[in-house]
PDB file of N, CA and C in Angstrom:
ATOM      1  N   MET S   1      97.483  80.888 133.182  1.00  0.00           N
ATOM      2  CA  MET S   1      97.978  82.368 133.283  1.00  0.00           C
ATOM      3  C   MET S   1      97.013  83.118 132.297  1.00  0.00           C
ATOM      4  N   GLU S   2      96.726  84.271 132.841  1.00  0.00           N
ATOM      5  CA  GLU S   2      95.942  85.371 132.135  1.00  0.00           C
ATOM      6  C   GLU S   2      96.614  86.460 132.123  1.00  0.00           C
ATOM      7  N   TYR S   3      96.590  87.204 130.901  1.00  0.00           N
ATOM      8  CA  TYR S   3      97.323  88.534 130.626  1.00  0.00           C
ATOM      9  C   TYR S   3      96.180  89.421 130.194  1.00  0.00           C
ATOM     10  N   ASN S   4      96.285  90.744 130.605  1.00  0.00           N
ATOM     11  CA  ASN S   4      95.356  91.778 129.972  1.00  0.00           C
ATOM     12  C   ASN S   4      96.377  92.983 129.694  1.00  0.00           C
ATOM     13  N   HIS S   5      96.338  93.296 128.525  1.00  0.00           N
ATOM     14  CA  HIS S   5      97.070  94.516 128.006  1.00  0.00           C
ATOM     15  C   HIS S   5      96.174  95.620 127.644  1.00  0.00           C
ATOM     16  N   CYS S   6      96.602  96.904 128.082  1.00  0.00           N
ATOM     17  CA  CYS S   6      95.798  97.944 127.406  1.00  0.00           C
ATOM     18  C   CYS S   6      96.771  98.805 126.622  1.00  0.00           C
ATOM     19  N   PHE S   7      96.387  99.162 125.520  1.00  0.00           N
ATOM     20  CA  PHE S   7      97.338  99.894 124.650  1.00  0.00           C
ATOM     21  C   PHE S   7      96.751 101.412 124.391  1.00  0.00           C
ATOM     22  N   ASP S   8      97.761 102.341 124.407  1.00  0.00           N
ATOM     23  CA  ASP S   8      97.365 103.737 124.104  1.00  0.00           C
ATOM     24  C   ASP S   8      97.138 103.731 122.438  1.00  0.00           C
ATOM     25  N   LYS S   9      96.020 104.081 122.245  1.00  0.00           N
ATOM     26  CA  LYS S   9      95.796 103.945 120.658  1.00  0.00           C
ATOM     27  C   LYS S   9      96.461 105.169 119.872  1.00  0.00           C
ATOM     28  N   ASP S  10      97.053 106.155 120.599  1.00  0.00           N
ATOM     29  CA  ASP S  10      98.009 107.092 120.071  1.00  0.00           C
ATOM     30  C   ASP S  10      99.500 106.718 119.951  1.00  0.00           C
ATOM     31  N   GLU S  11      99.747 105.474 120.504  1.00  0.00           N
ATOM     32  CA  GLU S  11     101.134 105.270 120.559  1.00  0.00           C
ATOM     33  C   GLU S  11     101.295 103.787 120.190  1.00  0.00           C
ATOM     34  N   ALA S  12     102.210 103.408 119.209  1.00  0.00           N
ATOM     35  CA  ALA S  12     102.405 102.149 118.788  1.00  0.00           C
ATOM     36  C   ALA S  12     102.849 101.093 119.916  1.00  0.00           C
ATOM     37  N   PRO S  13     102.466  99.898 119.997  1.00  0.00           N
ATOM     38  CA  PRO S  13     102.915  99.062 120.988  1.00  0.00           C
ATOM     39  C   PRO S  13     104.476  98.662 120.808  1.00  0.00           C
ATOM     40  N   ASP S  14     105.135  98.217 121.687  1.00  0.00           N
ATOM     41  CA  ASP S  14     106.469  98.001 121.669  1.00  0.00           C
ATOM     42  C   ASP S  14     106.679  96.935 120.706  1.00  0.00           C
ATOM     43  N   LYS S  15     107.742  96.892 120.086  1.00  0.00           N
ATOM     44  CA  LYS S  15     108.127  95.889 118.989  1.00  0.00           C
ATOM     45  C   LYS S  15     108.179  94.479 119.556  1.00  0.00           C
ATOM     46  N   LYS S  16     108.519  94.380 120.722  1.00  0.00           N
ATOM     47  CA  LYS S  16     108.564  93.040 121.456  1.00  0.00           C
ATOM     48  C   LYS S  16     107.221  92.442 121.648  1.00  0.00           C
ATOM     49  N   ILE S  17     106.124  93.377 121.997  1.00  0.00           N
ATOM     50  CA  ILE S  17     104.799  92.933 122.100  1.00  0.00           C
ATOM     51  C   ILE S  17     104.286  92.400 120.631  1.00  0.00           C
ATOM     52  N   ILE S  18     104.421  93.233 119.697  1.00  0.00           N
ATOM     53  CA  ILE S  18     104.101  92.984 118.281  1.00  0.00           C
ATOM     54  C   ILE S  18     104.590  91.542 118.080  1.00  0.00           C
ATOM     55  N   GLU S  19     105.875  91.258 118.226  1.00  0.00           N
ATOM     56  CA  GLU S  19     106.502  89.985 117.861  1.00  0.00           C
ATOM     57  C   GLU S  19     105.880  88.778 118.621  1.00  0.00           C
ATOM     58  N   LYS S  20     105.523  89.038 119.840  1.00  0.00           N
ATOM     59  CA  LYS S  20     104.744  88.040 120.656  1.00  0.00           C
ATOM     60  C   LYS S  20     103.455  87.810 120.027  1.00  0.00           C
ATOM     61  N   ILE S  21     102.835  88.735 119.799  1.00  0.00           N
ATOM     62  CA  ILE S  21     101.386  88.445 119.136  1.00  0.00           C
ATOM     63  C   ILE S  21     101.567  87.718 117.914  1.00  0.00           C
ATOM     64  N   ILE S  22     102.486  87.988 116.936  1.00  0.00           N
ATOM     65  CA  ILE S  22     102.673  87.394 115.730  1.00  0.00           C
ATOM     66  C   ILE S  22     103.049  85.910 115.900  1.00  0.00           C
ATOM     67  N   GLU S  23     104.139  85.688 116.958  1.00  0.00           N
ATOM     68  CA  GLU S  23     104.320  84.349 117.395  1.00  0.00           C
ATOM     69  C   GLU S  23     103.338  83.590 117.790  1.00  0.00           C
ATOM     70  N   ALA S  24     102.531  84.099 118.620  1.00  0.00           N
ATOM     71  CA  ALA S  24     101.192  83.282 119.046  1.00  0.00           C
ATOM     72  C   ALA S  24     100.149  82.954 117.811  1.00  0.00           C
ATOM     73  N   GLY S  25     100.248  83.857 116.820  1.00  0.00           N
ATOM     74  CA  GLY S  25      99.282  83.568 115.626  1.00  0.00           C
ATOM     75  C   GLY S  25     100.104  82.510 114.693  1.00  0.00           C
ATOM     76  N   ARG S  26     101.314  82.542 114.628  1.00  0.00           N
ATOM     77  CA  ARG S  26     101.901  81.543 114.049  1.00  0.00           C
ATOM     78  C   ARG S  26     101.642  80.062 114.441  1.00  0.00           C
ATOM     79  N   PHE S  27     101.632  80.035 115.563  1.00  0.00           N
ATOM     80  CA  PHE S  27     101.416  78.644 116.343  1.00  0.00           C
ATOM     81  C   PHE S  27      99.981  78.356 116.403  1.00  0.00           C
ATOM     82  N   ALA S  28      98.919  79.367 116.151  1.00  0.00           N
ATOM     83  CA  ALA S  28      97.529  78.935 116.215  1.00  0.00           C
ATOM     84  C   ALA S  28      97.177  78.088 115.047  1.00  0.00           C
ATOM     85  N   SER S  29      96.322  77.178 115.339  1.00  0.00           N
ATOM     86  CA  SER S  29      95.803  76.223 114.458  1.00  0.00           C
ATOM     87  C   SER S  29      94.749  76.729 113.449  1.00  0.00           C
ATOM     88  N   SER S  30      94.885  76.280 112.111  1.00  0.00           N
ATOM     89  CA  SER S  30      93.886  76.653 111.056  1.00  0.00           C
ATOM     90  C   SER S  30      93.022  75.415 111.016  1.00  0.00           C
ATOM     91  N   GLY S  31      91.811  75.667 110.154  1.00  0.00           N
ATOM     92  CA  GLY S  31      91.087  74.484 109.858  1.00  0.00           C
ATOM     93  C   GLY S  31      91.978  73.538 109.210  1.00  0.00           C
ATOM     94  N   SER S  32      92.009  72.454 109.981  1.00  0.00           N
ATOM     95  CA  SER S  32      92.797  71.138 109.453  1.00  0.00           C
ATOM     96  C   SER S  32      94.059  71.372 109.099  1.00  0.00           C
ATOM     97  N   ASN S  33      94.719  72.799 109.688  1.00  0.00           N
ATOM     98  CA  ASN S  33      96.015  73.104 109.539  1.00  0.00           C
ATOM     99  C   ASN S  33      96.357  73.037 107.903  1.00  0.00           C
ATOM    100  N   SER S  34      95.399  73.438 107.200  1.00  0.00           N
ATOM    101  CA  SER S  34      95.629  73.491 105.628  1.00  0.00           C
ATOM    102  C   SER S  34      96.012  74.849 105.055  1.00  0.00           C
ATOM    103  N   GLN S  35      95.826  75.918 105.856  1.00  0.00           N
ATOM    104  CA  GLN S  35      96.218  77.269 105.365  1.00  0.00           C
ATOM    105  C   GLN S  35      97.371  77.911 106.003  1.00  0.00           C
ATOM    106  N   SER S  36      98.105  78.490 105.243  1.00  0.00           N
ATOM    107  CA  SER S  36      99.175  79.220 105.778  1.00  0.00           C
ATOM    108  C   SER S  36      98.677  80.605 106.338  1.00  0.00           C
ATOM    109  N   SER S  37      99.343  81.255 107.026  1.00  0.00           N
ATOM    110  CA  SER S  37      99.087  82.540 107.754  1.00  0.00           C
ATOM    111  C   SER S  37      99.910  83.597 107.108  1.00  0.00           C
ATOM    112  N   HIS S  38      99.384  84.808 106.907  1.00  0.00           N
ATOM    113  CA  HIS S  38     100.252  86.041 106.484  1.00  0.00           C
ATOM    114  C   HIS S  38      99.802  87.120 107.450  1.00  0.00           C
ATOM    115  N   PHE S  39     100.897  87.777 107.960  1.00  0.00           N
ATOM    116  CA  PHE S  39     100.619  88.895 108.902  1.00  0.00           C
ATOM    117  C   PHE S  39     101.342  90.115 108.313  1.00  0.00           C
ATOM    118  N   LEU S  40     100.587  91.358 108.527  1.00  0.00           N
ATOM    119  CA  LEU S  40     101.004  92.557 108.025  1.00  0.00           C
ATOM    120  C   LEU S  40     100.841  93.570 109.210  1.00  0.00           C
ATOM    121  N   VAL S  41     101.868  94.073 109.502  1.00  0.00           N
ATOM    122  CA  VAL S  41     101.943  95.065 110.658  1.00  0.00           C
ATOM    123  C   VAL S  41     102.183  96.489 110.243  1.00  0.00           C
ATOM    124  N   ILE S  42     101.176  97.441 110.394  1.00  0.00           N
ATOM    125  CA  ILE S  42     101.370  98.625 109.804  1.00  0.00           C
ATOM    126  C   ILE S  42     101.576  99.513 111.154  1.00  0.00           C
ATOM    127  N   THR S  43     102.656 100.379 111.225  1.00  0.00           N
ATOM    128  CA  THR S  43     102.705 101.186 112.164  1.00  0.00           C
ATOM    129  C   THR S  43     102.782 102.660 111.951  1.00  0.00           C
ATOM    130  N   ASP S  44     102.626 103.008 110.580  1.00  0.00           N
ATOM    131  CA  ASP S  44     102.720 104.343 109.996  1.00  0.00           C
ATOM    132  C   ASP S  44     101.219 104.779 110.123  1.00  0.00           C
ATOM    133  N   LYS S  45     100.818 105.884 110.836  1.00  0.00           N
ATOM    134  CA  LYS S  45      99.466 106.147 111.284  1.00  0.00           C
ATOM    135  C   LYS S  45      98.821 106.682 109.962  1.00  0.00           C
ATOM    136  N   GLU S  46      99.692 107.526 109.124  1.00  0.00           N
ATOM    137  CA  GLU S  46      99.012 108.165 108.013  1.00  0.00           C
ATOM    138  C   GLU S  46      98.582 107.211 106.930  1.00  0.00           C
ATOM    139  N   PHE S  47      99.571 106.056 106.670  1.00  0.00           N
ATOM    140  CA  PHE S  47      99.161 104.882 105.889  1.00  0.00           C
ATOM    141  C   PHE S  47      97.938 104.252 106.329  1.00  0.00           C
ATOM    142  N   LEU S  48      97.840 104.034 107.617  1.00  0.00           N
ATOM    143  CA  LEU S  48      96.763 103.352 108.325  1.00  0.00           C
ATOM    144  C   LEU S  48      95.480 104.108 108.079  1.00  0.00           C
ATOM    145  N   LYS S  49      95.404 105.452 108.137  1.00  0.00           N
ATOM    146  CA  LYS S  49      94.253 106.295 107.967  1.00  0.00           C
ATOM    147  C   LYS S  49      93.869 106.110 106.321  1.00  0.00           C
ATOM    148  N   GLU S  50      94.714 106.139 105.479  1.00  0.00           N
ATOM    149  CA  GLU S  50      94.510 105.816 104.085  1.00  0.00           C
ATOM    150  C   GLU S  50      93.888 104.531 103.875  1.00  0.00           C
ATOM    151  N   LEU S  51      94.148 103.415 104.576  1.00  0.00           N
ATOM    152  CA  LEU S  51      93.414 102.199 104.347  1.00  0.00           C
ATOM    153  C   LEU S  51      92.175 102.111 104.956  1.00  0.00           C
ATOM    154  N   SER S  52      92.008 102.787 105.915  1.00  0.00           N
ATOM    155  CA  SER S  52      90.621 102.865 106.483  1.00  0.00           C
ATOM    156  C   SER S  52      89.536 103.693 106.006  1.00  0.00           C
TER     157      SER S  52
END
């Protein structure tokens, strides 16, 4: 099953889509499964501009 999603860069993706992406990342393996993963979701455009 293959999925292609195209997001409008001026609009934040739906919260459900963000949750699915994070869920997939949580179950992805790391090298020897030795490292925990941390995710940070930033939806505030002004804050994101400050970071970049």
